Short mmCIF file of C-alpha atoms and ligand atoms in Angstrom, two decimals:
data_model
loop_
_atom_site.label_atom_id
_atom_site.label_comp_id
_atom_site.label_asym_id
_atom_site.label_seq_id
_atom_site.Cartn_x
_atom_site.Cartn_y
_atom_site.Cartn_z
CA UNK U 113 280.33 16.10 118.95
CA UNK U 114 282.71 17.92 120.86
CA UNK U 115 284.62 20.93 119.93
CA UNK U 116 287.45 20.35 122.33
CA UNK U 117 290.04 18.67 120.06
CA UNK U 118 292.89 21.14 119.69
CA UNK U 119 295.38 22.57 121.74
CA UNK U 120 293.98 22.67 125.51
CA UNK U 121 294.17 25.85 127.68
CA UNK U 122 294.66 25.28 131.34
CA UNK U 123 293.23 28.41 132.83
CA UNK U 124 293.72 27.65 136.63
CA UNK U 125 295.55 29.73 139.07
CA UNK U 126 298.61 27.58 138.91
CA UNK U 127 300.03 25.62 137.50
CA UNK U 128 300.09 27.77 134.58
CA UNK U 129 300.70 27.33 130.79
CA UNK U 130 303.98 26.21 130.22
CA UNK U 131 305.38 27.73 127.13
CA UNK U 132 306.89 25.39 124.35
CA UNK U 133 310.04 27.11 124.78
CA UNK U 134 310.38 26.05 128.27
CA UNK U 135 309.41 22.49 127.37
CA UNK U 136 311.72 22.35 124.47
CA UNK U 137 314.65 23.52 126.82
CA UNK U 138 313.58 20.69 129.12
CA UNK U 139 313.77 17.92 126.46
CA UNK U 140 317.44 17.47 126.96
CA UNK U 141 319.88 14.73 127.98
CA UNK U 142 320.90 14.65 131.75
CA UNK U 143 323.50 17.25 132.35
CA UNK U 144 326.43 16.98 134.79
CA UNK U 145 325.63 18.24 138.17
CA UNK U 146 329.40 18.64 139.22
CA UNK U 147 330.84 20.96 136.50
CA UNK U 148 330.31 22.13 133.08
CA UNK U 149 327.42 24.08 131.51
CA UNK U 150 324.65 23.59 134.47
CA UNK U 151 327.07 24.95 137.03
CA UNK U 152 327.85 28.11 134.69
CA UNK U 153 323.97 28.55 134.02
CA UNK U 154 322.81 28.56 137.51
CA UNK U 155 325.45 31.23 138.48
CA UNK U 156 324.03 33.51 135.50
CA UNK U 157 320.52 32.94 136.56
CA UNK U 158 320.76 34.25 140.23
CA UNK U 159 321.17 37.91 139.32
CA UNK U 160 318.37 37.66 136.85
CA UNK U 161 316.18 36.11 139.65
CA UNK U 162 317.06 39.15 141.79
CA UNK U 163 315.68 41.44 138.92
CA UNK U 164 312.55 39.61 138.57
CA UNK U 165 312.03 40.20 142.42
CA UNK U 166 313.49 43.68 142.30
CA UNK U 167 316.02 42.84 145.10
CA UNK U 168 319.62 43.43 145.04
CA UNK U 169 320.04 40.77 147.79
CA UNK U 170 319.96 36.96 148.45
CA UNK U 171 317.96 34.06 147.13
CA UNK U 172 317.88 30.42 147.78
CA UNK U 173 316.10 27.84 145.32
CA UNK U 174 314.80 24.76 146.84
CA UNK U 175 313.45 21.27 145.25
CA UNK U 176 309.83 22.16 146.15
CA UNK U 177 306.43 23.53 145.48
CA UNK U 178 305.00 26.81 147.24
CA UNK U 179 304.20 24.97 150.42
CA UNK U 180 308.10 23.99 150.71
CA UNK U 181 309.10 27.83 150.10
CA UNK U 182 306.73 28.65 152.92
CA UNK U 183 308.34 26.29 155.25
CA UNK U 184 311.99 27.25 154.10
CA UNK U 185 311.46 30.75 154.73
CA UNK U 186 309.90 30.05 158.20
CA UNK U 187 312.42 27.58 159.29
CA UNK U 188 315.20 29.96 158.67
CA UNK U 189 313.98 32.86 161.18
CA UNK U 190 311.78 30.99 163.69
CA UNK U 191 312.32 29.11 166.73
CA UNK U 192 309.58 27.25 168.66
CA UNK U 193 307.67 29.73 170.85
CA UNK U 194 308.40 32.82 168.40
CA UNK U 195 305.21 34.81 167.70
CA UNK U 196 304.21 35.56 164.30
CA UNK U 197 301.50 37.55 162.94
CA UNK U 198 299.43 36.65 159.84
CA UNK U 199 297.59 39.14 157.93
CA UNK U 200 294.72 37.17 156.09
CA UNK U 201 292.75 38.01 153.02
CA UNK U 202 292.08 34.38 152.28
CA UNK U 203 292.82 30.64 152.36
CA UNK U 204 296.54 30.98 151.63
CA UNK U 205 297.45 33.21 154.50
CA UNK U 206 295.87 30.54 156.64
CA UNK U 207 297.86 27.57 154.95
CA UNK U 208 301.04 29.80 155.56
CA UNK U 209 299.72 30.24 159.33
CA UNK U 210 299.51 26.57 159.44
CA UNK U 211 303.02 25.84 158.39
CA UNK U 212 304.24 28.55 161.04
CA UNK U 213 302.51 26.46 163.66
CA UNK U 214 304.24 23.50 162.34
CA UNK U 215 307.58 24.84 162.98
CA UNK U 216 306.42 25.74 166.61
CA UNK U 217 305.51 29.32 166.17
CA UNK U 218 302.72 30.85 168.07
CA UNK U 219 300.54 32.37 165.48
CA UNK U 220 297.96 35.38 165.72
CA UNK U 221 295.63 35.89 162.77
CA UNK U 222 294.37 39.47 161.69
CA UNK U 223 291.30 38.62 159.36
CA UNK U 224 290.45 40.99 156.66
CA UNK U 225 287.86 39.16 155.26
CA UNK U 226 287.58 37.71 151.53
CA UNK U 227 286.57 40.89 149.85
CA UNK U 228 288.77 43.48 151.24
CA UNK U 229 292.53 44.56 151.33
CA UNK U 230 294.65 44.20 154.42
CA UNK U 231 294.01 47.54 156.32
CA UNK U 232 297.25 49.09 157.25
CA UNK U 233 295.74 51.18 159.87
CA UNK U 234 294.44 48.08 161.64
CA UNK U 235 297.80 46.56 161.32
CA UNK U 236 299.51 49.66 162.80
CA UNK U 237 297.08 49.67 165.76
CA UNK U 238 297.33 46.07 166.46
CA UNK U 239 301.08 46.47 166.41
CA UNK U 240 301.18 49.31 168.74
CA UNK U 241 299.10 47.59 171.15
CA UNK U 242 301.00 44.20 170.88
CA UNK U 243 304.40 44.58 168.64
CA UNK U 244 306.19 41.47 170.07
CA UNK U 245 306.20 39.39 167.06
CA UNK U 246 309.21 37.82 165.18
CA UNK U 247 307.56 38.23 161.77
CA UNK U 248 304.68 39.58 160.09
CA UNK U 249 303.34 37.70 156.83
CA UNK U 250 301.19 38.60 154.13
CA UNK U 251 300.02 37.27 151.06
CA UNK U 252 300.61 39.71 148.03
CA UNK U 253 297.86 38.14 146.01
CA UNK U 254 295.66 35.48 147.86
CA UNK U 255 294.87 33.15 145.06
CA UNK U 256 291.63 31.95 146.66
CA UNK U 257 290.07 35.52 146.68
CA UNK U 258 292.36 37.13 144.10
CA UNK U 259 292.77 40.11 146.37
CA UNK U 260 295.93 41.93 145.84
CA UNK U 261 297.47 43.60 148.99
CA UNK U 262 299.43 46.79 149.18
CA UNK U 263 302.64 45.46 150.65
CA UNK U 264 304.49 48.68 150.74
CA UNK U 265 301.56 50.21 152.61
CA UNK U 266 301.68 47.30 155.08
CA UNK U 267 305.57 48.30 155.79
CA UNK U 268 304.65 51.98 156.23
CA UNK U 269 302.27 50.80 158.82
CA UNK U 270 304.89 48.37 160.61
CA UNK U 271 307.12 51.26 160.53
CA UNK U 272 304.93 53.77 161.95
CA UNK U 273 303.91 51.39 164.65
CA UNK U 274 307.86 50.93 165.64
CA UNK U 275 307.75 47.57 164.85
CA UNK U 276 311.17 46.01 164.42
CA UNK U 277 310.67 42.60 163.34
CA UNK U 278 310.60 41.01 159.69
CA UNK U 279 307.93 41.36 157.06
CA UNK U 280 307.30 38.20 154.98
CA UNK U 281 305.59 38.12 151.74
CA UNK U 282 304.17 35.45 149.63
CA UNK U 283 304.40 36.21 146.00
CA UNK U 284 303.80 32.46 144.90
CA UNK U 285 300.76 33.57 142.59
CA UNK U 286 302.01 37.37 141.74
CA UNK U 287 305.67 37.06 140.95
CA UNK U 288 306.15 38.41 137.12
CA UNK U 289 302.39 38.93 136.93
CA UNK U 290 301.71 41.89 139.42
CA UNK U 291 304.18 44.55 140.25
CA UNK U 292 306.21 43.62 143.26
CA UNK U 293 309.31 45.72 144.50
CA UNK U 294 310.82 43.83 147.17
CA UNK U 295 313.54 46.21 148.20
CA UNK U 296 311.58 49.39 147.38
CA UNK U 297 308.80 48.04 149.56
CA UNK U 298 310.90 47.02 152.42
CA UNK U 299 310.30 43.32 152.46
CA UNK U 300 312.72 41.19 154.28
CA UNK U 301 311.65 37.64 153.07
CA UNK U 302 309.56 36.75 149.88
CA UNK U 303 308.59 33.51 149.03
CA UNK U 304 307.88 32.30 145.09
CA UNK U 305 307.40 29.06 143.13
CA UNK U 306 308.15 28.00 139.46
CA UNK U 307 304.77 27.18 138.37
CA UNK U 308 302.85 30.35 138.12
CA UNK U 309 304.08 33.63 136.64
CA UNK U 310 307.47 31.97 136.08
CA UNK U 311 305.93 29.59 133.68
CA UNK U 312 308.05 26.42 134.80
CA UNK U 313 306.32 23.17 135.80
CA UNK U 314 305.79 22.78 139.54
CA UNK U 315 308.97 21.66 141.46
CA UNK U 316 311.23 24.95 142.20
CA UNK U 317 310.64 27.12 145.48
CA UNK U 318 312.44 30.36 146.01
CA UNK U 319 313.34 32.46 148.85
CA UNK U 320 314.43 35.83 148.67
CA UNK U 321 315.95 37.41 151.77
CA UNK U 322 317.25 40.88 152.90
CA UNK U 323 320.45 41.49 155.12
CA UNK U 324 318.20 42.15 158.05
CA UNK U 325 316.83 38.52 157.49
CA UNK U 326 320.30 37.32 157.29
CA UNK U 327 321.23 38.80 160.40
CA UNK U 328 318.09 37.23 162.08
CA UNK U 329 319.17 33.84 160.56
CA UNK U 330 322.60 33.87 161.82
CA UNK U 331 321.47 34.37 165.38
CA UNK U 332 319.18 31.32 165.28
CA UNK U 333 320.37 28.25 167.83
CA UNK U 334 319.53 25.74 165.08
CA UNK U 335 317.91 25.59 161.41
CA UNK U 336 316.86 22.22 159.92
CA UNK U 337 319.50 21.16 157.46
CA UNK U 338 317.65 21.01 154.39
CA UNK U 339 315.93 24.30 154.62
CA UNK U 340 318.80 26.15 155.62
CA UNK U 341 319.37 28.87 153.09
CA UNK U 342 322.99 29.88 154.20
CA UNK U 343 324.85 27.13 151.95
CA UNK U 344 322.01 27.64 149.23
CA UNK U 345 322.46 31.49 148.90
CA UNK U 346 326.26 31.39 149.42
CA UNK U 347 327.48 27.90 148.29
CA UNK U 348 331.03 26.93 148.66
CA UNK U 349 330.55 24.38 145.79
CA UNK U 350 327.70 23.47 143.38
CA UNK U 351 325.90 20.69 145.10
CA UNK U 352 325.15 22.88 148.04
CA UNK U 353 322.85 25.26 145.89
CA UNK U 354 320.15 22.54 145.98
CA UNK U 355 320.81 20.86 149.29
CA UNK U 356 321.77 17.91 147.00
CA UNK U 357 321.30 17.07 143.46
CA UNK U 358 320.11 19.99 141.33
CA UNK U 359 316.77 19.99 139.93
CA UNK U 360 318.35 19.52 136.44
CA UNK U 361 315.51 19.84 134.02
CA UNK U 362 313.50 22.53 135.92
CA UNK U 363 316.63 24.44 135.81
CA UNK U 364 316.89 24.15 132.01
CA UNK U 365 313.31 25.32 131.89
CA UNK U 366 313.88 28.21 134.15
CA UNK U 367 316.58 29.33 131.96
CA UNK U 368 314.38 29.37 129.07
CA UNK U 369 311.77 31.32 130.95
CA UNK U 370 314.17 33.97 132.42
CA UNK U 371 315.17 34.46 128.67
CA UNK U 372 311.55 35.13 127.83
CA UNK U 373 311.11 37.50 130.73
CA UNK U 374 314.27 39.50 129.85
CA UNK U 375 313.19 39.81 126.24
CA UNK U 376 309.68 41.11 127.12
CA UNK U 377 310.75 42.95 130.21
CA UNK U 378 309.53 43.07 133.70
CA UNK U 379 307.48 46.26 133.44
CA UNK U 380 306.05 45.11 129.74
CA UNK U 381 305.02 41.88 131.57
CA UNK U 382 303.10 43.63 134.41
CA UNK U 383 301.55 45.79 131.83
CA UNK U 384 300.43 42.77 129.69
CA UNK U 385 298.98 40.97 132.85
CA UNK U 386 297.07 44.40 133.68
CA UNK U 387 295.45 44.82 130.28
CA UNK U 388 294.55 41.24 129.64
CA UNK U 389 292.99 41.29 133.19
CA UNK U 390 291.02 44.26 132.49
CA UNK U 391 289.40 42.53 129.35
CA UNK U 392 288.30 39.72 131.83
CA UNK U 393 286.79 42.48 134.23
CA UNK U 394 285.11 44.15 131.06
CA UNK U 395 283.58 40.97 129.96
CA UNK U 396 282.03 39.75 133.45
CA UNK U 397 280.78 43.36 134.18
CA UNK U 398 278.46 43.14 131.10
CA UNK U 399 277.62 39.47 131.78
CA UNK U 400 276.86 40.14 135.29
CA UNK U 401 274.66 43.10 134.55
CA UNK U 402 271.75 40.64 134.16
CA UNK U 403 272.16 37.19 136.19
CA UNK U 404 274.04 35.94 139.06
CA UNK U 405 277.84 36.41 137.87
CA UNK U 406 280.25 38.55 139.63
CA UNK U 407 283.55 39.22 140.53
CA UNK U 408 284.48 38.38 144.06
CA UNK U 409 286.58 41.71 144.62
CA UNK U 410 284.33 44.90 143.70
CA UNK U 411 287.05 47.46 143.94
CA UNK U 412 289.43 47.12 140.79
CA UNK U 413 292.12 48.75 142.69
CA UNK U 414 292.31 45.73 145.05
CA UNK U 415 292.35 43.06 142.27
CA UNK U 416 295.11 40.77 141.22
CA UNK U 417 296.31 40.76 137.59
CA UNK U 418 297.30 36.99 137.99
CA UNK U 419 294.11 35.32 139.10
CA UNK U 420 290.27 36.39 139.13
CA UNK U 421 287.80 34.72 141.73
CA UNK U 422 284.14 34.73 140.53
CA UNK U 423 280.71 33.84 142.30
CA UNK U 424 277.81 32.77 139.87
CA UNK U 425 275.82 30.70 142.44
CA UNK U 426 275.41 26.99 142.77
CA UNK U 427 275.15 24.74 140.52
CA UNK U 428 276.40 27.02 137.64
CA UNK U 429 279.78 27.33 138.84
CA UNK U 430 280.50 23.71 138.37
CA UNK U 431 278.36 23.36 135.61
CA UNK U 432 280.18 26.06 133.51
CA UNK U 433 283.63 24.52 134.50
CA UNK U 434 282.59 21.11 133.20
CA UNK U 435 281.03 22.58 129.98
CA UNK U 436 284.11 24.77 128.87
CA UNK U 437 286.36 21.87 129.48
CA UNK U 438 284.16 19.14 127.85
CA UNK U 439 282.99 21.02 124.97
CA UNK U 440 285.89 23.38 124.25
CA UNK U 441 289.04 22.31 125.77
CA UNK U 442 289.33 25.22 128.48
CA UNK U 443 290.05 24.50 131.95
CA UNK U 444 288.86 26.89 134.73
CA UNK U 445 289.77 26.91 138.22
CA UNK U 446 287.73 25.36 141.13
CA UNK U 447 286.66 27.98 143.84
CA UNK U 448 288.94 27.63 146.74
CA UNK U 449 288.05 28.71 150.42
CA UNK U 450 284.64 30.21 149.60
CA UNK U 451 282.44 27.54 150.88
CA UNK U 452 283.34 24.23 152.43
CA UNK U 453 284.02 21.16 149.86
CA UNK U 454 280.73 18.88 150.13
CA UNK U 455 278.49 22.16 150.82
CA UNK U 456 276.07 22.59 147.86
CA UNK U 457 277.20 26.35 147.72
CA UNK U 458 280.72 25.10 146.63
CA UNK U 459 279.62 24.69 143.24
CA UNK U 460 278.69 28.49 143.00
CA UNK U 461 282.23 29.52 142.71
CA UNK U 462 285.11 29.41 140.08
CA UNK U 463 288.42 31.27 139.22
CA UNK U 464 290.14 32.08 136.14
CA UNK U 465 294.05 31.73 136.26
CA UNK U 466 295.70 34.37 133.85
CA UNK U 467 299.25 34.09 134.95
CA UNK U 468 302.40 33.90 132.83
CA UNK U 469 302.41 32.79 129.27
CA UNK U 470 298.85 34.15 128.18
CA UNK U 471 298.26 36.60 125.42
CA UNK U 472 295.22 38.49 123.97
CA UNK U 473 293.75 35.65 121.93
CA UNK U 474 294.10 33.18 124.74
CA UNK U 475 292.07 35.51 126.92
CA UNK U 476 289.50 36.15 124.29
CA UNK U 477 289.21 32.58 123.38
CA UNK U 478 288.57 31.79 126.93
CA UNK U 479 286.05 34.68 127.25
CA UNK U 480 284.24 33.58 124.04
CA UNK U 481 284.04 30.12 125.41
CA UNK U 482 282.49 31.11 128.74
CA UNK U 483 280.02 33.20 126.77
CA UNK U 484 279.26 30.20 124.93
CA UNK U 485 278.90 28.20 127.98
CA UNK U 486 276.52 30.56 129.63
CA UNK U 487 274.57 30.52 126.57
CA UNK U 488 274.39 26.70 126.22
CA UNK U 489 273.56 26.35 129.91
CA UNK U 490 271.04 28.98 129.69
CA UNK U 491 272.51 30.95 132.90
CA UNK U 492 271.11 34.33 132.81
CA UNK U 493 273.85 36.87 131.87
CA UNK U 494 274.09 40.27 130.10
CA UNK U 495 274.84 40.66 126.58
CA UNK U 496 277.97 41.99 125.23
CA UNK U 497 280.71 40.40 127.53
CA UNK U 498 282.98 39.28 124.76
CA UNK U 499 282.73 42.52 122.75
CA UNK U 500 283.54 44.36 126.02
CA UNK U 501 286.78 42.47 126.35
CA UNK U 502 287.30 42.91 122.56
CA UNK U 503 287.17 46.88 122.92
CA UNK U 504 289.68 46.56 125.93
CA UNK U 505 292.05 44.69 123.67
CA UNK U 506 291.31 46.95 120.48
CA UNK U 507 292.00 50.09 122.68
CA UNK U 508 295.24 48.55 124.12
CA UNK U 509 296.93 47.49 120.89
CA UNK U 510 299.32 49.33 118.55
CA UNK U 511 297.60 52.70 117.39
CA UNK U 512 297.05 53.19 113.74
CA UNK U 513 299.86 55.83 113.59
CA UNK U 514 302.45 53.33 114.80
CA UNK U 515 301.20 50.93 111.59
CA UNK U 516 302.87 52.48 108.60
CA UNK U 517 301.38 51.49 105.56
CA UNK U 518 303.74 49.38 103.28
CA UNK U 519 306.25 49.10 105.71
CA UNK U 520 308.05 46.88 107.30
CA UNK U 521 308.44 45.50 110.72
CA UNK U 522 305.36 43.18 110.04
CA UNK U 523 306.66 42.29 106.58
CA UNK U 524 310.06 41.76 107.84
CA UNK U 525 308.77 39.70 110.58
CA UNK U 526 306.77 37.36 108.31
CA UNK U 527 309.08 37.32 105.09
CA UNK U 528 312.62 37.31 106.25
C1 PLP W 735 299.88 28.24 144.74
C2 PLP W 735 300.13 29.20 145.91
C3 PLP W 735 300.49 28.54 147.17
C4 PLP W 735 300.80 27.19 147.16
O1 PLP W 735 301.91 26.70 146.06
P1 PLP W 735 301.92 25.27 146.01
O2 PLP W 735 302.99 25.22 144.92
O3 PLP W 735 300.59 24.42 145.68
O4 PLP W 735 302.49 24.68 147.37
C5 PLP W 735 300.86 29.64 148.12
N1 PLP W 735 300.44 30.84 148.07
C6 PLP W 735 299.66 31.32 147.07
C7 PLP W 735 299.55 32.86 147.04
C8 PLP W 735 299.77 30.54 146.00
O5 PLP W 735 299.09 31.22 144.75
#
């Protein structure tokens, strides 16, 4: 017998759960890509995208995944031989660094390890000694380690060092999950993709850029035609928005997702992610009291609210992932960048994705399923993990004073 038949839950750190509302919006006849509803819809989405990124400036949309957005961003501001400094807290920083090398940049990497944030003081000292970089690259949240970097503090370090190049941030994992303030934090270029906090299937890449970045682009001798953000951010006619045919159905999905984001509010979305993530931490802390399970990042202040990386020791990580998927319909993420694939240690890590369309019952269900798996596989663990998560959810919900007897909002919701 298996207990997995029912609605599956893909709890990997991207792609994330796609809301039915987004799927339904995509279930539509092909729209005209030259005039009419689609053209009007895209024009209306641009200001909303800026709001999600907390910027008043430009955005270019690409038919691409996150890797495409990485390359798009770099291609607009780097020429072969330009120097780039990458601040690394995990595998995704190295991935972006490789893309920078691919467009001809000379890349230096400052490594901060897999358990610590980027240290602004070290960045400042490095730049004081050698500040001749066209761009500094940082991942806001590195999805492999689940470390969240303080991008505002990095900006202050760059300013303190008198650095006058660009600051570029990868928010592919974090946008619409973890608080991010592009303009207030002084970020020049930010990249994102559709399939994580934005709740749309993979296929749209976003590059947000500041007036300073636009000036750097304007001085470039040459930018590859497809990645050039100028016609996309400021198109003379609709076809230029996407460097060719628009990704019609992804855009319909994005329209629905932006509606959902506007209805909930970005601050409320960040708060929901933070609370649900605290429930996960509470469960893991209890399980970890006895046994091998632990969070990758010890300090809660350094952890993402979009993804959680865990260590449990080989072969338990893989065994647990396989059990919860096979027996209960929950898919957890593989560990990334902690041990080389093929190495037996690789089986000792896993990750939980909790980005986008997730709520309390999904998180509690997922945690209850993990607890069941720990028990079934006889993996040593402390008691009370699920109850600890339940406490977090209980304490965060509407307080009794807000629930008037005999009223009202609830009745209205159910009966009208
Ligand atoms: C997912 C992710 C990427 C890669 O995105 P793809 O769509 O897989 O190309 C890059 N950076 C971060 C931080 C990510 O989470």
